[in-house]
Tab-separated table of C-alpha atoms and ligand atoms in Angstrom:
chain	number	residue	atom	x	y	z
A	14	MET	CA	-22.180	-40.380	-57.249
A	15	TYR	CA	-18.983	-41.735	-55.865
A	16	THR	CA	-17.759	-44.868	-54.285
A	17	PHE	CA	-15.461	-45.252	-51.945
A	18	ASN	CA	-15.856	-48.786	-51.341
A	19	PRO	CA	-12.202	-50.863	-51.262
A	20	GLY	CA	-13.361	-53.321	-53.615
A	21	PRO	CA	-15.567	-53.832	-56.061
A	22	SER	CA	-14.348	-50.464	-56.119
A	23	GLN	CA	-15.493	-47.436	-58.546
A	24	VAL	CA	-14.048	-48.542	-61.923
A	25	TYR	CA	-12.497	-46.061	-64.279
A	26	PRO	CA	-15.091	-44.174	-66.547
A	27	GLU	CA	-13.219	-45.188	-69.175
A	28	LEU	CA	-14.255	-48.081	-69.079
A	29	ARG	CA	-17.596	-47.139	-70.767
A	30	GLY	CA	-15.918	-46.911	-73.826
A	31	TYR	CA	-13.529	-49.719	-73.696
A	32	LEU	CA	-16.434	-51.802	-73.075
A	33	GLN	CA	-18.222	-50.748	-76.729
A	34	ASP	CA	-14.638	-51.622	-78.553
A	35	ALA	CA	-14.267	-54.799	-77.182
A	36	PHE	CA	-17.800	-55.777	-78.541
A	37	ASP	CA	-17.219	-53.917	-81.842
A	38	GLU	CA	-13.608	-55.317	-82.010
A	39	GLY	CA	-15.149	-58.525	-82.121
A	40	TRP	CA	-13.229	-59.372	-78.393
A	41	LEU	CA	-15.918	-60.831	-76.897
A	42	SER	CA	-16.094	-64.176	-79.664
A	43	ALA	CA	-12.314	-64.046	-80.113
A	44	PRO	CA	-11.040	-67.676	-79.930
A	45	HIS	CA	-8.917	-67.689	-77.318
A	46	ARG	CA	-5.847	-70.360	-79.230
A	47	GLY	CA	-5.807	-67.893	-82.025
A	48	GLU	CA	-2.917	-65.707	-82.865
A	49	ARG	CA	-4.793	-62.195	-81.679
A	50	PHE	CA	-5.943	-63.274	-78.559
A	51	THR	CA	-2.300	-64.681	-78.112
A	52	GLY	CA	-0.903	-60.820	-79.006
A	53	LEU	CA	-3.026	-59.522	-76.484
A	54	MET	CA	-1.622	-61.522	-73.544
A	55	ARG	CA	1.576	-60.872	-74.954
A	56	GLN	CA	1.101	-57.521	-75.189
A	57	THR	CA	-0.699	-56.932	-71.595
A	58	VAL	CA	2.042	-59.123	-69.836
A	59	ALA	CA	4.710	-56.791	-71.523
A	60	ASP	CA	2.386	-53.572	-70.618
A	61	LEU	CA	2.137	-54.948	-66.905
A	62	LYS	CA	5.673	-55.519	-66.981
A	63	THR	CA	6.657	-51.701	-67.315
A	64	LYS	CA	3.774	-50.174	-66.229
A	65	LEU	CA	4.272	-51.475	-62.703
A	66	ASN	CA	8.019	-52.077	-62.403
A	67	ILE	CA	8.040	-55.807	-62.490
A	68	PRO	CA	11.196	-57.422	-63.290
A	69	GLN	CA	11.693	-58.582	-66.731
A	70	ASP	CA	12.405	-62.225	-65.067
A	71	TYR	CA	9.712	-62.904	-63.593
A	72	THR	CA	6.795	-64.383	-64.641
A	73	VAL	CA	2.602	-63.467	-64.733
A	74	PHE	CA	-0.699	-65.385	-64.401
A	75	PHE	CA	-3.950	-64.358	-65.511
A	76	LEU	CA	-6.500	-66.387	-62.718
A	77	SER	CA	-10.037	-65.556	-61.896
A	78	SER	CA	-9.462	-63.884	-58.154
A	79	ALA	CA	-7.362	-63.602	-55.455
A	80	THR	CA	-9.242	-66.009	-53.798
A	81	GLU	CA	-8.353	-68.798	-56.530
A	82	CYS	CA	-4.186	-67.572	-55.461
A	83	TRP	CA	-4.587	-68.722	-52.351
A	84	GLU	CA	-5.719	-72.052	-53.473
A	85	VAL	CA	-3.472	-72.279	-56.212
A	86	LEU	CA	-0.487	-71.694	-53.889
A	87	ALA	CA	-1.036	-74.115	-51.700
A	88	GLN	CA	-1.610	-76.773	-54.495
A	89	SER	CA	1.061	-76.294	-56.520
A	90	LEU	CA	4.094	-74.265	-54.179
A	91	THR	CA	3.251	-76.247	-50.742
A	92	PRO	CA	3.657	-79.898	-50.493
A	93	ASN	CA	4.196	-79.844	-46.800
A	94	LYS	CA	3.166	-76.285	-45.115
A	95	SER	CA	2.926	-72.422	-44.440
A	96	PHE	CA	3.523	-70.362	-42.375
A	97	HIS	CA	1.044	-67.116	-42.174
A	98	LEU	CA	1.497	-64.010	-40.716
A	99	TYR	CA	-1.680	-61.664	-40.394
A	100	SER	CA	-3.535	-59.692	-38.672
A	101	GLY	CA	-6.556	-59.442	-40.333
A	102	ALA	CA	-9.736	-61.039	-42.085
A	103	PHE	CA	-7.915	-61.610	-45.809
A	104	GLY	CA	-4.579	-63.176	-44.012
A	105	GLU	CA	-6.985	-65.036	-42.031
A	106	LYS	CA	-8.871	-66.418	-44.361
A	107	TRP	CA	-6.265	-67.239	-46.758
A	108	PHE	CA	-4.390	-69.102	-43.554
A	109	GLU	CA	-7.840	-71.267	-43.638
A	110	TYR	CA	-7.544	-71.871	-47.096
A	111	ALA	CA	-4.154	-73.310	-46.526
A	112	LYS	CA	-5.318	-75.156	-44.066
A	113	ALA	CA	-8.095	-77.134	-45.567
A	114	LEU	CA	-5.674	-78.480	-47.947
A	115	ARG	CA	-2.119	-78.443	-45.884
A	116	PRO	CA	-3.511	-79.114	-42.384
A	117	ASN	CA	-0.426	-78.571	-40.853
A	118	SER	CA	-0.052	-74.942	-41.931
A	119	THR	CA	0.649	-72.852	-38.603
A	120	GLY	CA	-0.234	-68.858	-38.138
A	121	GLN	CA	0.588	-66.345	-35.974
A	122	GLN	CA	-1.716	-63.264	-35.657
A	123	PHE	CA	-0.547	-59.404	-34.995
A	124	GLY	CA	-2.667	-56.443	-33.166
A	125	ILE	CA	-3.437	-53.382	-36.272
A	126	ASP	CA	-1.132	-51.208	-34.579
A	127	GLU	CA	1.926	-53.442	-34.118
A	128	LEU	CA	5.111	-54.219	-36.554
A	129	PRO	CA	6.026	-57.660	-36.128
A	130	GLU	CA	9.356	-57.888	-34.977
A	131	VAL	CA	11.392	-60.510	-37.755
A	132	TYR	CA	13.558	-61.711	-35.403
A	133	THR	CA	11.112	-63.321	-32.709
A	134	LEU	CA	8.790	-64.910	-35.561
A	135	PRO	CA	8.505	-68.444	-35.191
A	136	LEU	CA	11.248	-68.772	-38.208
A	137	PRO	CA	9.710	-72.023	-40.869
A	138	ASP	CA	12.690	-74.447	-40.235
A	139	ASP	CA	13.284	-76.309	-43.405
A	140	SER	CA	9.515	-78.121	-43.854
A	141	VAL	CA	7.977	-74.695	-44.751
A	142	ASP	CA	7.528	-74.201	-47.981
A	143	LEU	CA	5.906	-70.886	-48.032
A	144	VAL	CA	5.747	-67.588	-45.243
A	145	CYS	CA	2.554	-66.249	-46.382
A	146	ILE	CA	2.214	-62.408	-45.567
A	147	THR	CA	-0.680	-59.596	-46.720
A	148	GLN	CA	0.990	-56.509	-47.706
A	149	ASN	CA	-2.172	-54.673	-47.673
A	150	GLU	CA	-4.835	-56.481	-44.876
A	151	THR	CA	-8.161	-54.468	-46.650
A	152	SER	CA	-10.233	-55.416	-43.766
A	153	ASN	CA	-8.445	-53.620	-41.296
A	154	ALA	CA	-6.587	-50.778	-43.172
A	155	THR	CA	-3.030	-51.639	-42.474
A	156	GLN	CA	0.273	-52.022	-44.629
A	157	LEU	CA	3.002	-53.921	-44.185
A	158	ARG	CA	6.107	-51.346	-45.316
A	159	ASP	CA	9.026	-52.164	-47.467
A	160	GLY	CA	11.453	-52.394	-44.901
A	161	PHE	CA	9.563	-55.211	-42.770
A	162	ILE	CA	9.267	-57.248	-45.654
A	163	LEU	CA	12.670	-57.167	-46.694
A	164	ASN	CA	13.660	-57.913	-43.418
A	165	LEU	CA	11.570	-60.959	-43.614
A	166	TYR	CA	12.780	-61.844	-47.063
A	167	ASN	CA	16.529	-61.866	-45.735
A	168	ARG	CA	15.525	-64.718	-43.050
A	169	LEU	CA	13.853	-67.295	-45.054
A	170	GLY	CA	16.282	-69.554	-45.706
A	171	ASN	CA	14.179	-72.114	-48.125
A	172	ALA	CA	10.826	-71.012	-47.965
A	173	LEU	CA	9.384	-68.947	-50.411
A	174	LEU	CA	7.754	-65.713	-49.211
A	175	ALA	CA	4.149	-65.164	-50.877
A	176	VAL	CA	2.309	-61.740	-50.485
A	177	ASP	CA	-1.167	-61.172	-51.018
A	178	ALA	CA	-1.207	-57.237	-52.662
A	179	THR	CA	-4.801	-57.887	-53.248
A	180	SER	CA	-5.500	-54.355	-52.264
A	181	SER	CA	-2.552	-51.945	-53.229
A	182	LEU	CA	-1.035	-53.529	-56.774
A	183	GLY	CA	-1.331	-51.751	-58.914
A	184	GLY	CA	-1.852	-48.699	-56.313
A	185	ILE	CA	1.675	-49.173	-54.790
A	186	GLN	CA	5.191	-49.353	-56.022
A	187	MET	CA	6.606	-52.958	-54.872
A	188	LYS	CA	9.401	-54.417	-54.622
A	189	TYR	CA	8.865	-57.417	-56.260
A	190	ILE	CA	12.660	-58.475	-56.020
A	191	LYS	CA	12.376	-58.801	-52.272
A	192	ALA	CA	9.353	-61.901	-52.791
A	193	ASP	CA	8.666	-64.520	-54.871
A	194	ILE	CA	4.643	-64.493	-55.347
A	195	TRP	CA	2.779	-61.654	-55.484
A	196	TYR	CA	-0.756	-61.138	-56.483
A	197	GLY	CA	-3.774	-59.520	-56.524
A	198	SER	CA	-7.117	-58.960	-58.308
A	199	VAL	CA	-8.306	-56.360	-60.316
A	200	GLN	CA	-11.723	-54.783	-58.758
A	201	LYS	CA	-9.246	-52.703	-55.976
A	202	CYS	CA	-6.205	-50.639	-57.480
A	203	PHE	CA	-6.707	-51.353	-61.076
A	204	GLY	CA	-10.806	-49.438	-61.180
A	205	MET	CA	-11.382	-52.619	-63.205
A	206	PRO	CA	-14.551	-54.882	-62.378
A	207	ALA	CA	-14.030	-58.370	-60.739
A	208	GLY	CA	-13.077	-61.291	-62.389
A	209	LEU	CA	-9.318	-61.277	-62.751
A	210	GLY	CA	-6.738	-62.196	-60.605
A	211	ILE	CA	-3.213	-61.484	-61.360
A	212	MET	CA	0.196	-63.574	-59.932
A	213	VAL	CA	3.554	-62.466	-60.224
A	214	LEU	CA	6.432	-65.039	-59.742
A	215	SER	CA	10.168	-64.404	-59.651
A	216	PRO	CA	12.047	-66.958	-61.417
A	217	ARG	CA	12.954	-68.701	-57.870
A	218	ALA	CA	9.233	-69.700	-57.156
A	219	VAL	CA	8.590	-71.218	-61.283
A	220	ALA	CA	11.720	-72.991	-60.883
A	221	ARG	CA	10.029	-74.524	-57.465
A	222	PHE	CA	6.375	-75.413	-58.928
A	223	ARG	CA	8.809	-76.902	-61.647
A	224	GLN	CA	10.648	-78.918	-59.133
A	225	ILE	CA	7.392	-79.754	-56.833
A	226	ASN	CA	5.561	-80.602	-60.377
A	227	GLU	CA	2.277	-80.594	-58.929
A	228	ARG	CA	-0.385	-81.521	-61.860
A	229	SER	CA	-3.708	-82.425	-60.296
A	230	HIS	CA	-6.126	-79.975	-60.768
A	231	TYR	CA	-6.547	-77.421	-63.586
A	232	ASN	CA	-5.260	-74.055	-62.746
A	233	SER	CA	-1.660	-76.534	-61.622
A	234	LEU	CA	0.805	-74.005	-61.691
A	235	VAL	CA	2.699	-76.040	-63.916
A	236	ALA	CA	0.293	-76.425	-66.546
A	237	GLN	CA	-0.541	-72.748	-65.957
A	238	TYR	CA	2.740	-72.250	-66.552
A	239	GLU	CA	3.129	-74.492	-69.751
A	240	LYS	CA	0.107	-72.968	-71.347
A	241	MET	CA	1.663	-69.393	-70.961
A	242	LEU	CA	4.894	-70.378	-72.946
A	243	ASN	CA	2.409	-69.366	-76.044
A	244	PHE	CA	0.548	-66.795	-73.858
A	245	GLN	CA	-2.721	-69.260	-73.612
A	246	THR	CA	-4.543	-70.579	-70.790
A	247	THR	CA	-5.610	-73.889	-69.562
A	248	HIS	CA	-8.959	-73.092	-69.596
A	249	THR	CA	-11.264	-70.032	-72.002
A	250	PRO	CA	-10.194	-67.266	-69.866
A	251	ASN	CA	-11.451	-64.069	-68.534
A	252	VAL	CA	-10.530	-62.693	-72.579
A	253	LEU	CA	-12.675	-59.115	-71.843
A	254	GLY	CA	-10.957	-58.848	-68.417
A	255	ILE	CA	-7.838	-59.152	-70.054
A	256	TYR	CA	-8.523	-56.440	-73.132
A	257	LEU	CA	-10.235	-54.281	-70.625
A	258	LEU	CA	-6.876	-54.688	-68.344
A	259	SER	CA	-4.406	-53.654	-71.538
A	260	ARG	CA	-6.631	-50.742	-72.142
A	261	VAL	CA	-6.651	-49.435	-68.159
A	262	LEU	CA	-2.493	-49.930	-68.815
A	263	THR	CA	-2.419	-47.833	-71.754
A	264	ASP	CA	-4.088	-44.931	-70.349
A	265	ARG	CA	-2.211	-45.649	-67.164
A	266	GLU	CA	0.687	-43.596	-65.792
A	267	PRO	CA	3.872	-45.418	-64.422
A	268	ILE	CA	3.484	-47.309	-61.257
A	269	LYS	CA	6.130	-44.326	-59.304
A	270	ALA	CA	3.867	-41.144	-60.301
A	271	VAL	CA	0.842	-43.366	-59.176
A	272	HIS	CA	1.775	-44.514	-55.918
A	273	GLN	CA	3.059	-40.180	-54.922
A	274	HIS	CA	-0.460	-39.401	-55.538
A	275	LEU	CA	-1.826	-42.206	-53.418
A	276	LEU	CA	0.335	-41.341	-50.365
A	277	ASP	CA	0.560	-37.265	-50.546
A	278	ARG	CA	-4.173	-38.377	-50.486
A	279	ALA	CA	-3.378	-40.603	-48.308
A	280	THR	CA	-1.239	-38.495	-45.606
A	281	LYS	CA	-4.176	-35.122	-46.243
A	282	LEU	CA	-6.556	-37.814	-45.377
A	283	TYR	CA	-4.854	-39.113	-42.679
A	284	ASP	CA	-3.766	-35.479	-40.870
A	285	TYR	CA	-7.407	-34.250	-41.707
A	286	PHE	CA	-9.245	-37.411	-39.540
A	287	ASP	CA	-6.464	-37.027	-36.733
A	288	GLN	CA	-7.917	-34.135	-35.803
A	289	ALA	CA	-11.207	-32.813	-37.153
A	290	THR	CA	-13.529	-35.226	-36.818
A	291	GLN	CA	-16.135	-37.346	-34.315
A	292	LEU	CA	-14.564	-40.292	-36.367
A	293	THR	CA	-10.848	-41.043	-35.787
A	294	PRO	CA	-8.832	-43.318	-37.815
A	295	LEU	CA	-8.799	-47.045	-37.091
A	296	VAL	CA	-5.202	-47.605	-36.952
A	297	THR	CA	-3.128	-45.528	-34.642
A	298	ASN	CA	0.106	-45.885	-35.469
A	299	PRO	CA	1.572	-44.438	-38.628
A	300	GLU	CA	3.859	-46.910	-39.496
A	301	THR	CA	1.265	-49.257	-40.120
A	302	ARG	CA	-1.291	-47.614	-41.912
A	303	SER	CA	-2.538	-48.528	-45.218
A	304	THR	CA	-2.251	-46.234	-47.721
A	305	THR	CA	-4.465	-47.067	-50.087
A	306	VAL	CA	-7.021	-47.996	-47.418
A	307	ILE	CA	-8.596	-45.701	-45.171
A	308	GLY	CA	-10.188	-47.335	-41.771
A	309	LEU	CA	-12.047	-45.019	-39.680
A	310	GLN	CA	-13.619	-45.334	-35.700
A	311	GLY	CA	-16.425	-44.962	-33.719
A	312	PRO	CA	-19.381	-46.084	-31.643
A	313	PRO	CA	-21.489	-47.884	-34.192
A	314	ALA	CA	-24.636	-45.727	-33.800
A	315	LEU	CA	-22.381	-42.854	-35.543
A	316	ILE	CA	-20.962	-45.200	-38.103
A	317	ASP	CA	-23.960	-45.749	-39.689
A	318	GLU	CA	-25.648	-42.489	-39.260
A	319	VAL	CA	-21.939	-41.206	-40.846
A	320	LYS	CA	-23.079	-43.793	-43.815
A	321	ARG	CA	-26.788	-43.160	-44.086
A	322	ARG	CA	-25.735	-38.857	-44.504
A	323	ALA	CA	-22.855	-39.774	-46.432
A	324	LYS	CA	-24.858	-42.131	-48.713
A	325	GLU	CA	-27.597	-39.446	-49.360
A	326	GLN	CA	-25.446	-37.064	-50.577
A	327	GLY	CA	-24.033	-39.663	-53.215
A	328	LEU	CA	-21.113	-40.620	-51.151
A	329	LEU	CA	-20.949	-44.552	-50.777
A	330	LEU	CA	-18.445	-45.373	-47.821
A	331	GLY	CA	-17.182	-49.113	-47.526
A	332	ASN	CA	-18.669	-51.211	-44.285
A	333	GLY	CA	-16.611	-52.119	-41.789
A	334	TYR	CA	-15.225	-55.703	-42.662
A	335	GLY	CA	-15.205	-58.952	-40.524
A	336	ASN	CA	-14.203	-58.042	-36.313
A	337	TRP	CA	-14.731	-54.307	-37.151
A	338	LYS	CA	-17.539	-54.618	-39.174
A	339	SER	CA	-19.708	-52.219	-36.906
A	340	ASN	CA	-17.468	-49.945	-35.308
A	341	SER	CA	-15.549	-48.930	-38.480
A	342	LEU	CA	-16.273	-47.885	-42.136
A	343	ARG	CA	-13.018	-47.748	-44.798
A	344	ILE	CA	-12.723	-45.518	-47.502
A	345	ALA	CA	-10.466	-46.850	-50.808
A	346	ASN	CA	-7.765	-44.633	-51.712
A	347	PHE	CA	-7.694	-46.117	-55.647
A	348	PRO	CA	-6.564	-44.703	-58.318
A	349	ALA	CA	-9.658	-44.805	-60.179
A	350	ILE	CA	-11.509	-42.269	-57.500
A	351	PRO	CA	-10.665	-38.666	-58.601
A	352	ASP	CA	-9.149	-35.576	-56.234
A	353	ALA	CA	-12.835	-34.385	-56.848
A	354	ALA	CA	-14.520	-37.244	-54.664
A	355	TYR	CA	-12.492	-36.367	-51.953
A	356	GLU	CA	-12.237	-33.025	-51.910
A	357	GLN	CA	-15.894	-33.644	-51.491
A	358	LEU	CA	-15.882	-35.684	-48.525
A	359	VAL	CA	-13.925	-34.306	-46.783
A	360	GLN	CA	-16.256	-31.189	-46.880
A	361	PHE	CA	-18.934	-33.669	-45.991
A	362	PHE	CA	-17.252	-34.170	-42.254
A	363	ALA	CA	-16.409	-31.069	-42.144
A	364	ARG	CA	-20.071	-29.596	-42.539
A	365	GLU	CA	-21.590	-33.246	-40.213
A	366	PHE	CA	-19.403	-34.582	-38.408
A	367	ALA	CA	-16.563	-31.985	-37.249
B	12	LIG	C1	-10.237	-58.662	-51.835
B	12	LIG	C2	-9.157	-59.165	-50.829
B	12	LIG	C3	-9.052	-60.380	-51.910
B	12	LIG	C4	-10.023	-61.500	-52.318
B	12	LIG	O1	-10.290	-60.901	-53.744
B	12	LIG	P1	-10.905	-61.948	-54.327
B	12	LIG	O2	-11.332	-61.362	-56.141
B	12	LIG	O3	-12.416	-61.581	-54.875
B	12	LIG	O4	-10.891	-63.322	-54.273
B	12	LIG	C5	-8.255	-61.113	-51.292
B	12	LIG	N1	-6.873	-60.642	-50.387
B	12	LIG	C6	-6.982	-59.090	-50.116
B	12	LIG	C7	-6.260	-58.686	-49.205
B	12	LIG	C8	-8.276	-58.767	-50.268
B	12	LIG	O5	-8.370	-57.587	-50.247
């Protein structure tokens, strides 16, 4: 059985052994103020930076989810308002969470085949604290490329650039220096169970939240920062999640290799679905297509039929999401899913839906 659901997604088979080790090594009752845990934290942050090519002067926090990151960014880095540029359901949800806390926040939507033109955006005036984008929009299988993020970053002025990279962090090599905040959660490209969020912050972002000094919440960024100086957290953390992450990272190739592998696989899949099947790629513009989530579209009855027959053969496809729920399906292209799974998937389409 393979699952292509883009989150929660297929986990590494090695997780079984890591879980056993976590139990046997006593991690499940390890005190989170003790040296053993803080040593694990220090090592995990170091490994994350090495394996993902995160600059050494960036700060890493562990949270519980990407959703928590949405809220924390509004609390601790948005005294006035944020500006949200989005094409799909996750970017829109982030905008909704931000508006609930900072009602003056504004947003602009763009189409799935569209590359927003940075020069025509309503550029942030000085009262905008945060410009928010979703690097990989999991709901509609689109992606914003490095070049776009760079152009945007160069025109920010005083605002910080925050990037939701939930379904690409750990799969795609990011240009971390071209944004201030990057975050994601581990049930996508890290091949792990849900319950751990990762936030990566530039020195500029750290200086900003320290200056704002918002302390009203247990997860306020200044509070997290002060604890993290000693590799601790404001609350009892997800020790198991952090342990599993450290094991996954140790066994992982560097991000450059992971990225290239996913890119090659995505190219093959798009080439195949562009030509040979009853379903076609949801996104027609090759420049806006996601590398890590492939969306296919078709009439709802056919979508249902494809998912049903695939499931009978042990291939779990991801449902459409939001506006695309009934007329699309999604295929995760995540590192933990082996090449053999995609070979089976393509054979399935060739046999039954060519
Ligand atoms: C999955 C996802 C989220 C939500 O992640 P949680 O860990 O469930 O909070 C947010 N943004 C994007 C782009 C996602 O793919």
